Amino acid sequence: MRFPEDVPELTDGVVTLRAHTPADVDAVYEMCQDPAMQRWTTIPVPYTREDAVSFVTEMVPGEWRTKGYGAWAIEVDGRFAGSVSLHDGEGGVGEIGFSVAPWARGRGVMTRAAKLATKYTFDELDWHRMIWRAFVGNWGSRRVAWKAGFRGLVVVPGGGRARGVRYDEWVATVGRDEELEPQGNWWTVPVLEGSGIRLRGFKPEDAQRVLEACNDERTQHWLAGLPSPYELRHAEGFIESRQDALASGEGVSWVIADPVTDELLGNVSIFAMNQRMDKEHGEIGYWMHPSARGRKVMTNAVRLVIEHAFTPIADGGLGRRRLVLLAAVPNTASAHVAEANGFTKVGIGRAAAPAREGRWDDDYIFELLATDPRP
Ligand SMILES: CC(C)(COP(=O)(O)OP(=O)(O)OC[C@H]1O[C@@H](n2cnc3c(N)ncnc32)[C@H](O)[C@@H]1OP(=O)(O)O)[C@@H](O)C(=O)NCCC(=O)NCCS
């Protein structure tokens, strides 16, 4: 293939993929000074102007000439806005890599560019699968991949590397016969208010209150699956993992906050949302900080969450049809929260809940259907 004459130009009317030209050197150099580029990609650090020159005038042309595919420049509003590259297409399976200049981020440029490049490989290069890889924690890249239809995400511990260091890696793929559209739900955490409480998403600053709540004797007794002792790193890990629960569609967790001080009073979550075929099922779980118990706070919080869970997805809710709630048989306070919200006790799960010292408690199984009357 000749460079640049034979490099195909692709456009969707907003974003154009075209051959790099020497005029892109300054923009490439500038983009690669960005801390996010240096953190999440494999570019040399520090990144010099010579690096940009060699990328634009040697590496990119060399790949197109020898392999027939390589990196395109992304152009938006007549200006260089980033690069999208194809790698390792042997056997009809290849990889995509990308970056967008800071000024052009957050307006869908990369999602458009990723779709254009991916579709090109399926239509013109006869590839049948595209792989996306990113270091764990690169949420911008993960969101682009989700929006462009990549699916089946897995974590490969130590699977990524940059400049001699190994990183945990996310990997997802999309096949030629699959839609380049989001699969599954990527939830958000809306603020829910009522009855003198405010439900909001978790913040890193909540860790100390999470620690106190989860080390409390009664929490430890009824939620025996929690680490014991529960340490600050567990609280921080829990808070950090909330983002993954949202992105995978698995669950949404709220802090029940004091509306005046914003202090954490408790936690309520809907989880297990991917576990059934119908994807309209969810389970409610919760705990209260000991300082806020006995004031009907959890009953009210669960009521707010139920309303959100049964609201259709198109109206900003979770589109659930059926909720379950499990409480160890002797845990009367928890059973009360369920019954006060209209849940029906439908049975007992035998030896279903882990208890301390290797024992198991029976669970009451509570259910609430969207069609059930609610108090
Ligand atoms: C990752 C990157 C390419 C995204 O480019 P972009 O043009 O901003 O992407 P888009 O605008 O198409 O973003 C798609 C979605 O991701 C969201 N998003 C972008 N950056 C985000 C971030 N850092 N955290 C969370 N979400 C983010 C956008 O808001 C958008 O969502 P929305 O449509 O619901 O609003 C860009 O941030 C970048 O170049 N980062 C540094 C290099 C890099 O990480 N490359 C990928 C290596 S695997």
Short mmCIF file of C-alpha atoms and ligand atoms in Angstrom, two decimals:
data_model
loop_
_atom_site.label_atom_id
_atom_site.label_comp_id
_atom_site.label_asym_id
_atom_site.label_seq_id
_atom_site.Cartn_x
_atom_site.Cartn_y
_atom_site.Cartn_z
CA MET A 1 0.00 0.00 0.00
CA ARG A 2 1.20 3.51 -0.76
CA PHE A 3 1.25 6.13 2.00
CA PRO A 4 -0.56 8.47 2.20
CA GLU A 5 -2.36 8.05 -1.15
CA ASP A 6 -3.95 4.68 -0.41
CA VAL A 7 -5.01 5.36 3.18
CA PRO A 8 -8.82 5.30 3.09
CA GLU A 9 -10.62 8.38 4.39
CA LEU A 10 -13.61 7.53 6.57
CA THR A 11 -16.21 9.91 7.88
CA ASP A 12 -19.62 9.94 9.57
CA GLY A 13 -20.13 13.62 8.83
CA VAL A 14 -18.78 14.81 12.19
CA VAL A 15 -15.52 12.93 12.62
CA THR A 16 -13.10 12.14 9.80
CA LEU A 17 -10.33 9.54 9.84
CA ARG A 18 -7.53 10.44 7.44
CA ALA A 19 -3.81 9.79 6.89
CA HIS A 20 -1.42 11.57 9.25
CA THR A 21 0.64 14.35 7.68
CA PRO A 22 3.85 16.06 8.89
CA ALA A 23 1.63 19.04 9.80
CA ASP A 24 0.23 16.91 12.67
CA VAL A 25 3.56 16.72 14.53
CA ASP A 26 2.96 19.66 16.87
CA ALA A 27 -0.55 18.52 17.75
CA VAL A 28 0.64 14.96 18.42
CA TYR A 29 3.46 16.28 20.59
CA GLU A 30 1.05 18.47 22.54
CA MET A 31 -1.52 15.69 23.02
CA CYS A 32 1.16 13.37 24.36
CA GLN A 33 2.12 15.82 27.14
CA ASP A 34 -1.29 15.15 28.70
CA PRO A 35 -1.03 13.23 32.02
CA ALA A 36 -3.91 10.92 31.02
CA MET A 37 -2.04 9.94 27.83
CA GLN A 38 1.06 9.17 29.85
CA ARG A 39 -0.86 7.23 32.50
CA TRP A 40 -3.06 5.12 30.24
CA THR A 41 -1.09 4.51 27.05
CA THR A 42 2.29 3.07 26.15
CA ILE A 43 3.85 6.24 24.71
CA PRO A 44 7.40 7.15 25.79
CA VAL A 45 7.59 9.31 28.94
CA PRO A 46 8.89 11.98 28.77
CA TYR A 47 7.50 12.43 25.25
CA THR A 48 9.75 14.54 23.04
CA ARG A 49 9.15 16.37 19.81
CA GLU A 50 11.41 13.77 18.13
CA ASP A 51 9.02 11.07 19.33
CA ALA A 52 6.17 12.87 17.57
CA VAL A 53 8.23 13.30 14.40
CA SER A 54 9.12 9.63 14.30
CA PHE A 55 5.50 8.57 15.00
CA VAL A 56 4.06 10.71 12.20
CA THR A 57 6.77 10.34 9.56
CA GLU A 58 8.13 6.81 10.18
CA MET A 59 6.02 4.54 12.39
CA VAL A 60 2.60 5.32 10.94
CA PRO A 61 3.62 5.33 7.24
CA GLY A 62 5.71 2.19 7.80
CA GLU A 63 2.74 0.24 9.16
CA TRP A 64 0.38 1.21 6.35
CA ARG A 65 3.01 0.35 3.75
CA THR A 66 3.87 -3.07 5.14
CA LYS A 67 0.56 -4.27 6.63
CA GLY A 68 -2.10 -2.34 4.74
CA TYR A 69 -3.56 -0.87 7.90
CA GLY A 70 -2.31 1.28 10.77
CA ALA A 71 -3.17 4.53 12.53
CA TRP A 72 -5.50 7.25 11.27
CA ALA A 73 -5.52 10.85 12.39
CA ILE A 74 -8.89 11.87 13.78
CA GLU A 75 -10.03 15.21 12.41
CA VAL A 76 -12.81 17.32 13.91
CA ASP A 77 -13.76 20.84 12.76
CA GLY A 78 -10.80 20.77 10.37
CA ARG A 79 -8.35 20.19 13.22
CA PHE A 80 -6.24 17.20 14.36
CA ALA A 81 -8.08 15.74 17.34
CA GLY A 82 -6.36 12.41 18.03
CA SER A 83 -5.40 9.02 16.61
CA VAL A 84 -7.06 5.66 16.24
CA SER A 85 -4.93 2.66 15.35
CA LEU A 86 -5.33 -0.95 14.29
CA HIS A 87 -2.97 -3.71 15.40
CA ASP A 88 -2.36 -7.44 15.10
CA GLY A 89 -4.98 -8.38 12.55
CA GLU A 90 -3.66 -11.87 11.97
CA GLY A 91 -6.37 -14.47 11.41
CA GLY A 92 -9.06 -11.83 11.10
CA VAL A 93 -8.86 -10.71 14.73
CA GLY A 94 -7.26 -7.38 15.57
CA GLU A 95 -6.96 -4.73 18.22
CA ILE A 96 -7.94 -1.09 18.41
CA GLY A 97 -6.00 1.64 20.19
CA PHE A 98 -6.99 5.29 20.53
CA SER A 99 -6.41 8.70 22.00
CA VAL A 100 -8.12 12.05 21.78
CA ALA A 101 -6.56 15.47 22.44
CA PRO A 102 -7.80 16.96 25.72
CA TRP A 103 -9.64 19.83 23.97
CA ALA A 104 -11.77 17.39 21.97
CA ARG A 105 -12.75 14.99 24.78
CA GLY A 106 -16.17 14.37 26.24
CA ARG A 107 -18.21 15.06 23.12
CA GLY A 108 -18.34 11.65 21.53
CA VAL A 109 -15.35 12.02 19.19
CA MET A 110 -13.70 8.78 20.21
CA THR A 111 -16.91 6.77 20.16
CA ARG A 112 -17.52 7.88 16.57
CA ALA A 113 -13.91 7.22 15.54
CA ALA A 114 -13.88 3.77 17.17
CA LYS A 115 -17.05 2.78 15.32
CA LEU A 116 -15.72 4.02 11.97
CA ALA A 117 -12.43 2.14 12.36
CA THR A 118 -14.08 -1.05 13.64
CA LYS A 119 -16.68 -1.13 10.88
CA TYR A 120 -13.93 -0.61 8.31
CA THR A 121 -12.04 -3.69 9.52
CA PHE A 122 -15.20 -5.82 9.30
CA ASP A 123 -16.28 -4.49 5.89
CA GLU A 124 -12.96 -3.97 4.12
CA LEU A 125 -10.26 -6.03 5.86
CA ASP A 126 -12.43 -9.08 6.47
CA TRP A 127 -11.70 -9.06 10.18
CA HIS A 128 -14.34 -10.87 12.22
CA ARG A 129 -13.48 -9.65 15.72
CA MET A 130 -12.01 -6.54 17.29
CA ILE A 131 -10.34 -6.49 20.71
CA TRP A 132 -10.22 -3.47 23.03
CA ARG A 133 -7.76 -3.40 25.93
CA ALA A 134 -7.25 -0.76 28.61
CA PHE A 135 -5.55 -0.57 31.97
CA VAL A 136 -8.02 -1.08 34.81
CA GLY A 137 -9.21 2.32 35.97
CA ASN A 138 -9.25 4.02 32.57
CA TRP A 139 -12.96 4.83 32.80
CA GLY A 140 -13.01 7.12 29.78
CA SER A 141 -11.71 4.34 27.58
CA ARG A 142 -14.09 1.79 29.10
CA ARG A 143 -17.03 4.07 28.46
CA VAL A 144 -15.97 4.52 24.82
CA ALA A 145 -15.66 0.76 24.41
CA TRP A 146 -19.10 0.18 25.95
CA LYS A 147 -20.69 2.85 23.77
CA ALA A 148 -19.10 1.35 20.65
CA GLY A 149 -20.51 -2.12 21.38
CA PHE A 150 -17.55 -3.94 22.95
CA ARG A 151 -18.81 -6.65 25.32
CA GLY A 152 -17.89 -9.63 27.52
CA LEU A 153 -15.49 -7.56 29.62
CA VAL A 154 -12.96 -9.48 31.69
CA VAL A 155 -10.08 -8.42 33.92
CA VAL A 156 -6.68 -9.90 33.10
CA PRO A 157 -4.48 -9.43 36.19
CA GLY A 158 -1.11 -8.07 35.06
CA GLY A 159 -2.21 -8.39 31.43
CA GLY A 160 -1.16 -4.90 30.39
CA ARG A 161 2.26 -3.30 30.30
CA ALA A 162 3.80 0.06 29.67
CA ARG A 163 7.43 1.10 29.94
CA GLY A 164 8.42 -2.10 31.78
CA VAL A 165 5.58 -2.03 34.34
CA ARG A 166 2.70 -4.51 34.44
CA TYR A 167 -0.89 -3.36 34.99
CA ASP A 168 -4.20 -5.16 35.43
CA GLU A 169 -6.09 -4.92 32.20
CA TRP A 170 -9.69 -4.83 30.97
CA VAL A 171 -10.38 -6.71 27.74
CA ALA A 172 -13.60 -6.74 25.74
CA THR A 173 -14.42 -7.55 22.13
CA VAL A 174 -17.00 -7.03 19.42
CA GLY A 175 -17.68 -9.36 16.50
CA ARG A 176 -18.56 -8.63 12.91
CA ASP A 177 -22.13 -9.86 13.36
CA GLU A 178 -22.70 -7.83 16.51
CA GLU A 179 -24.14 -4.35 16.79
CA LEU A 180 -21.76 -1.48 17.51
CA GLU A 181 -24.13 -0.33 20.25
CA PRO A 182 -24.00 -0.51 24.07
CA GLN A 183 -24.79 -3.88 25.59
CA GLY A 184 -26.35 -3.98 29.03
CA ASN A 185 -26.98 -1.05 31.34
CA TRP A 186 -24.44 1.41 32.67
CA TRP A 187 -26.29 2.80 35.65
CA THR A 188 -25.94 6.18 37.31
CA VAL A 189 -26.69 7.05 40.94
CA PRO A 190 -29.48 9.62 41.06
CA VAL A 191 -29.99 11.64 44.22
CA LEU A 192 -33.25 10.47 45.83
CA GLU A 193 -34.87 12.65 48.48
CA GLY A 194 -37.79 12.32 50.88
CA SER A 195 -38.81 11.78 54.52
CA GLY A 196 -35.91 13.86 55.77
CA ILE A 197 -33.16 11.82 54.12
CA ARG A 198 -31.05 12.15 51.02
CA LEU A 199 -29.68 9.23 49.05
CA ARG A 200 -26.55 9.95 47.01
CA GLY A 201 -23.56 8.14 45.53
CA PHE A 202 -20.48 7.16 47.54
CA LYS A 203 -17.47 9.46 47.87
CA PRO A 204 -13.95 8.53 49.05
CA GLU A 205 -14.57 10.65 52.18
CA ASP A 206 -17.28 8.19 53.29
CA ALA A 207 -14.69 5.50 54.05
CA GLN A 208 -14.36 6.21 57.79
CA ARG A 209 -18.14 5.99 58.37
CA VAL A 210 -18.31 2.80 56.26
CA LEU A 211 -15.57 1.38 58.44
CA GLU A 212 -17.45 2.24 61.63
CA ALA A 213 -20.73 0.85 60.34
CA CYS A 214 -19.23 -2.40 59.08
CA ASN A 215 -17.14 -3.00 62.20
CA ASP A 216 -20.19 -2.56 64.40
CA GLU A 217 -21.09 -5.67 66.35
CA ARG A 218 -24.61 -6.01 64.96
CA THR A 219 -23.53 -5.42 61.36
CA GLN A 220 -20.82 -8.03 61.81
CA HIS A 221 -23.32 -10.42 63.32
CA TRP A 222 -25.95 -10.21 60.57
CA LEU A 223 -23.64 -9.66 57.62
CA ALA A 224 -21.19 -12.37 58.51
CA GLY A 225 -19.82 -12.43 54.97
CA LEU A 226 -18.07 -9.10 55.63
CA PRO A 227 -14.34 -9.19 56.38
CA SER A 228 -13.64 -9.38 60.09
CA PRO A 229 -12.06 -7.25 61.37
CA TYR A 230 -13.29 -4.78 58.76
CA GLU A 231 -10.43 -2.41 57.95
CA LEU A 232 -10.11 0.96 56.21
CA ARG A 233 -8.80 -0.74 53.07
CA HIS A 234 -12.01 -2.80 52.92
CA ALA A 235 -14.11 0.35 53.14
CA GLU A 236 -12.03 2.03 50.43
CA GLY A 237 -12.20 -1.06 48.24
CA PHE A 238 -15.98 -1.21 48.64
CA ILE A 239 -16.36 2.45 47.65
CA GLU A 240 -14.05 2.04 44.67
CA SER A 241 -15.89 -1.06 43.48
CA ARG A 242 -19.19 0.84 43.24
CA GLN A 243 -18.15 2.27 39.88
CA ASP A 244 -17.64 -1.18 38.46
CA ALA A 245 -21.06 -2.28 39.73
CA LEU A 246 -22.61 0.66 37.85
CA ALA A 247 -20.64 0.12 34.65
CA SER A 248 -21.35 -3.60 34.48
CA GLY A 249 -25.05 -3.09 35.23
CA GLU A 250 -24.74 -5.30 38.31
CA GLY A 251 -25.81 -2.88 41.01
CA VAL A 252 -26.40 0.61 42.34
CA SER A 253 -25.39 1.63 45.87
CA TRP A 254 -26.49 4.74 47.71
CA VAL A 255 -25.23 6.48 50.79
CA ILE A 256 -28.15 7.38 53.02
CA ALA A 257 -26.99 10.86 53.99
CA ASP A 258 -28.03 13.33 56.63
CA PRO A 259 -29.63 16.11 54.53
CA VAL A 260 -27.95 18.82 56.63
CA THR A 261 -24.46 17.50 57.37
CA ASP A 262 -24.24 15.04 54.43
CA GLU A 263 -22.82 12.50 56.89
CA LEU A 264 -23.28 8.84 56.02
CA LEU A 265 -26.10 7.26 58.05
CA GLY A 266 -26.23 3.99 56.14
CA ASN A 267 -26.05 2.19 52.83
CA VAL A 268 -28.74 0.74 50.63
CA SER A 269 -28.03 -1.12 47.40
CA ILE A 270 -29.84 -2.87 44.60
CA PHE A 271 -27.68 -5.64 43.24
CA ALA A 272 -27.77 -8.99 41.40
CA MET A 273 -29.33 -7.13 38.47
CA ASN A 274 -27.54 -9.23 35.85
CA GLN A 275 -28.25 -12.58 37.42
CA ARG A 276 -31.48 -13.60 35.72
CA MET A 277 -32.26 -14.19 32.07
CA ASP A 278 -34.92 -11.48 32.07
CA LYS A 279 -32.51 -8.88 33.51
CA GLU A 280 -35.47 -7.35 35.37
CA HIS A 281 -34.65 -8.82 38.74
CA GLY A 282 -32.88 -7.16 41.66
CA GLU A 283 -32.01 -7.76 45.28
CA ILE A 284 -32.05 -5.14 48.02
CA GLY A 285 -29.36 -5.07 50.69
CA TYR A 286 -28.53 -2.57 53.41
CA TRP A 287 -26.82 -1.66 56.65
CA MET A 288 -27.11 1.29 59.02
CA HIS A 289 -24.43 3.11 60.96
CA PRO A 290 -25.16 2.34 64.65
CA SER A 291 -25.63 6.04 65.45
CA ALA A 292 -28.64 6.31 63.11
CA ARG A 293 -30.59 3.15 63.95
CA GLY A 294 -34.10 3.02 65.39
CA ARG A 295 -35.46 6.09 63.57
CA LYS A 296 -37.10 4.45 60.55
CA VAL A 297 -34.31 5.80 58.34
CA MET A 298 -33.82 2.47 56.54
CA THR A 299 -37.54 1.92 56.03
CA ASN A 300 -37.75 5.30 54.32
CA ALA A 301 -34.57 4.78 52.31
CA VAL A 302 -35.76 1.43 51.00
CA ARG A 303 -39.06 3.04 49.97
CA LEU A 304 -37.19 5.62 47.85
CA VAL A 305 -35.06 2.91 46.29
CA ILE A 306 -38.05 0.70 45.46
CA GLU A 307 -39.70 3.55 43.56
CA HIS A 308 -36.53 4.09 41.56
CA ALA A 309 -36.12 0.35 40.91
CA PHE A 310 -39.64 -0.02 39.47
CA THR A 311 -39.44 3.12 37.33
CA PRO A 312 -38.91 2.21 33.63
CA ILE A 313 -35.39 2.63 32.28
CA ALA A 314 -36.71 5.08 29.69
CA ASP A 315 -37.87 7.30 32.56
CA GLY A 316 -34.50 7.16 34.31
CA GLY A 317 -35.19 4.21 36.62
CA LEU A 318 -33.88 0.67 36.81
CA GLY A 319 -36.78 -1.04 35.02
CA ARG A 320 -37.08 -3.84 37.59
CA ARG A 321 -40.07 -6.18 37.61
CA ARG A 322 -39.26 -8.12 40.76
CA LEU A 323 -37.24 -7.41 43.88
CA VAL A 324 -36.12 -9.84 46.53
CA LEU A 325 -34.82 -9.16 50.00
CA LEU A 326 -33.22 -11.75 52.24
CA ALA A 327 -32.98 -11.46 56.03
CA ALA A 328 -31.67 -14.02 58.50
CA VAL A 329 -34.67 -15.49 60.34
CA PRO A 330 -33.76 -14.06 63.76
CA ASN A 331 -33.02 -10.58 62.29
CA THR A 332 -36.35 -8.98 63.21
CA ALA A 333 -35.23 -5.41 62.51
CA SER A 334 -34.39 -6.27 58.92
CA ALA A 335 -37.63 -8.22 58.40
CA HIS A 336 -39.50 -5.18 59.67
CA VAL A 337 -37.93 -2.94 56.99
CA ALA A 338 -39.09 -5.41 54.33
CA GLU A 339 -42.64 -5.79 55.63
CA ALA A 340 -43.10 -2.06 56.21
CA ASN A 341 -42.38 -1.61 52.50
CA GLY A 342 -44.92 -4.15 51.29
CA PHE A 343 -42.64 -7.13 50.72
CA THR A 344 -44.29 -10.55 51.08
CA LYS A 345 -42.55 -13.27 53.02
CA VAL A 346 -42.66 -16.18 50.57
CA GLY A 347 -40.49 -18.74 52.25
CA ILE A 348 -37.36 -19.75 54.05
CA GLY A 349 -34.02 -20.42 52.44
CA ARG A 350 -32.43 -23.12 54.54
CA ALA A 351 -28.83 -22.59 55.68
CA ALA A 352 -28.66 -19.73 53.17
CA ALA A 353 -26.82 -16.97 55.03
CA PRO A 354 -23.27 -17.32 56.32
CA ALA A 355 -23.07 -16.85 60.09
CA ARG A 356 -19.97 -16.68 62.27
CA GLU A 357 -17.91 -19.72 63.27
CA GLY A 358 -18.71 -21.63 60.10
CA ARG A 359 -22.43 -21.81 60.84
CA TRP A 360 -25.28 -20.94 58.48
CA ASP A 361 -28.53 -19.14 59.26
CA ASP A 362 -31.86 -19.73 57.59
CA ASP A 363 -33.06 -16.73 55.58
CA TYR A 364 -36.53 -15.33 55.21
CA ILE A 365 -37.16 -14.71 51.52
CA PHE A 366 -39.16 -11.56 50.82
CA GLU A 367 -40.46 -10.61 47.40
CA LEU A 368 -42.02 -7.53 45.90
CA LEU A 369 -43.37 -7.36 42.36
CA ALA A 370 -43.81 -4.07 40.54
CA THR A 371 -47.53 -4.89 40.36
CA ASP A 372 -47.88 -5.49 44.14
CA PRO A 373 -49.65 -2.86 46.24
CA ARG A 374 -47.20 -0.78 48.26
CA PRO A 375 -47.89 1.06 51.50
C1 LIG B 1 -10.31 7.72 26.51
C2 LIG B 1 -10.47 8.84 25.49
C3 LIG B 1 -9.94 8.35 24.16
C4 LIG B 1 -11.95 9.21 25.37
O1 LIG B 1 -12.12 10.13 24.31
P1 LIG B 1 -13.45 11.04 24.18
O2 LIG B 1 -13.51 11.61 22.82
O3 LIG B 1 -13.53 11.94 25.35
O4 LIG B 1 -14.58 9.94 24.27
P2 LIG B 1 -16.13 10.18 24.05
O5 LIG B 1 -16.48 11.63 24.14
O6 LIG B 1 -16.52 9.42 22.84
O7 LIG B 1 -16.63 9.51 25.38
C5 LIG B 1 -17.62 8.55 25.45
C6 LIG B 1 -18.18 8.60 26.83
O8 LIG B 1 -17.16 8.47 27.84
C7 LIG B 1 -17.30 9.49 28.79
N1 LIG B 1 -15.98 9.78 29.31
C8 LIG B 1 -14.95 10.34 28.66
N2 LIG B 1 -13.89 10.43 29.48
C9 LIG B 1 -14.26 9.93 30.66
C10 LIG B 1 -13.60 9.72 31.90
N3 LIG B 1 -12.32 10.08 32.10
N4 LIG B 1 -14.30 9.15 32.92
C11 LIG B 1 -15.57 8.78 32.74
N5 LIG B 1 -16.24 8.93 31.59
C12 LIG B 1 -15.59 9.50 30.55
C13 LIG B 1 -17.89 10.63 28.04
O9 LIG B 1 -18.55 11.53 28.91
C14 LIG B 1 -18.85 9.92 27.12
O10 LIG B 1 -20.02 9.54 27.82
P3 LIG B 1 -21.42 10.18 27.44
O11 LIG B 1 -21.54 10.08 25.96
O12 LIG B 1 -22.41 9.34 28.15
O13 LIG B 1 -21.31 11.57 27.93
C15 LIG B 1 -9.68 10.12 25.92
O14 LIG B 1 -10.07 10.46 27.25
C16 LIG B 1 -8.18 9.94 25.89
O15 LIG B 1 -7.55 10.19 24.89
N6 LIG B 1 -7.56 9.52 27.03
C17 LIG B 1 -6.13 9.33 27.11
C18 LIG B 1 -5.64 8.21 26.20
C19 LIG B 1 -6.33 6.90 26.48
O16 LIG B 1 -6.69 6.59 27.59
N7 LIG B 1 -6.52 6.10 25.42
C20 LIG B 1 -7.13 4.80 25.52
C21 LIG B 1 -6.15 3.81 25.98
S1 LIG B 1 -6.89 2.23 26.16
#
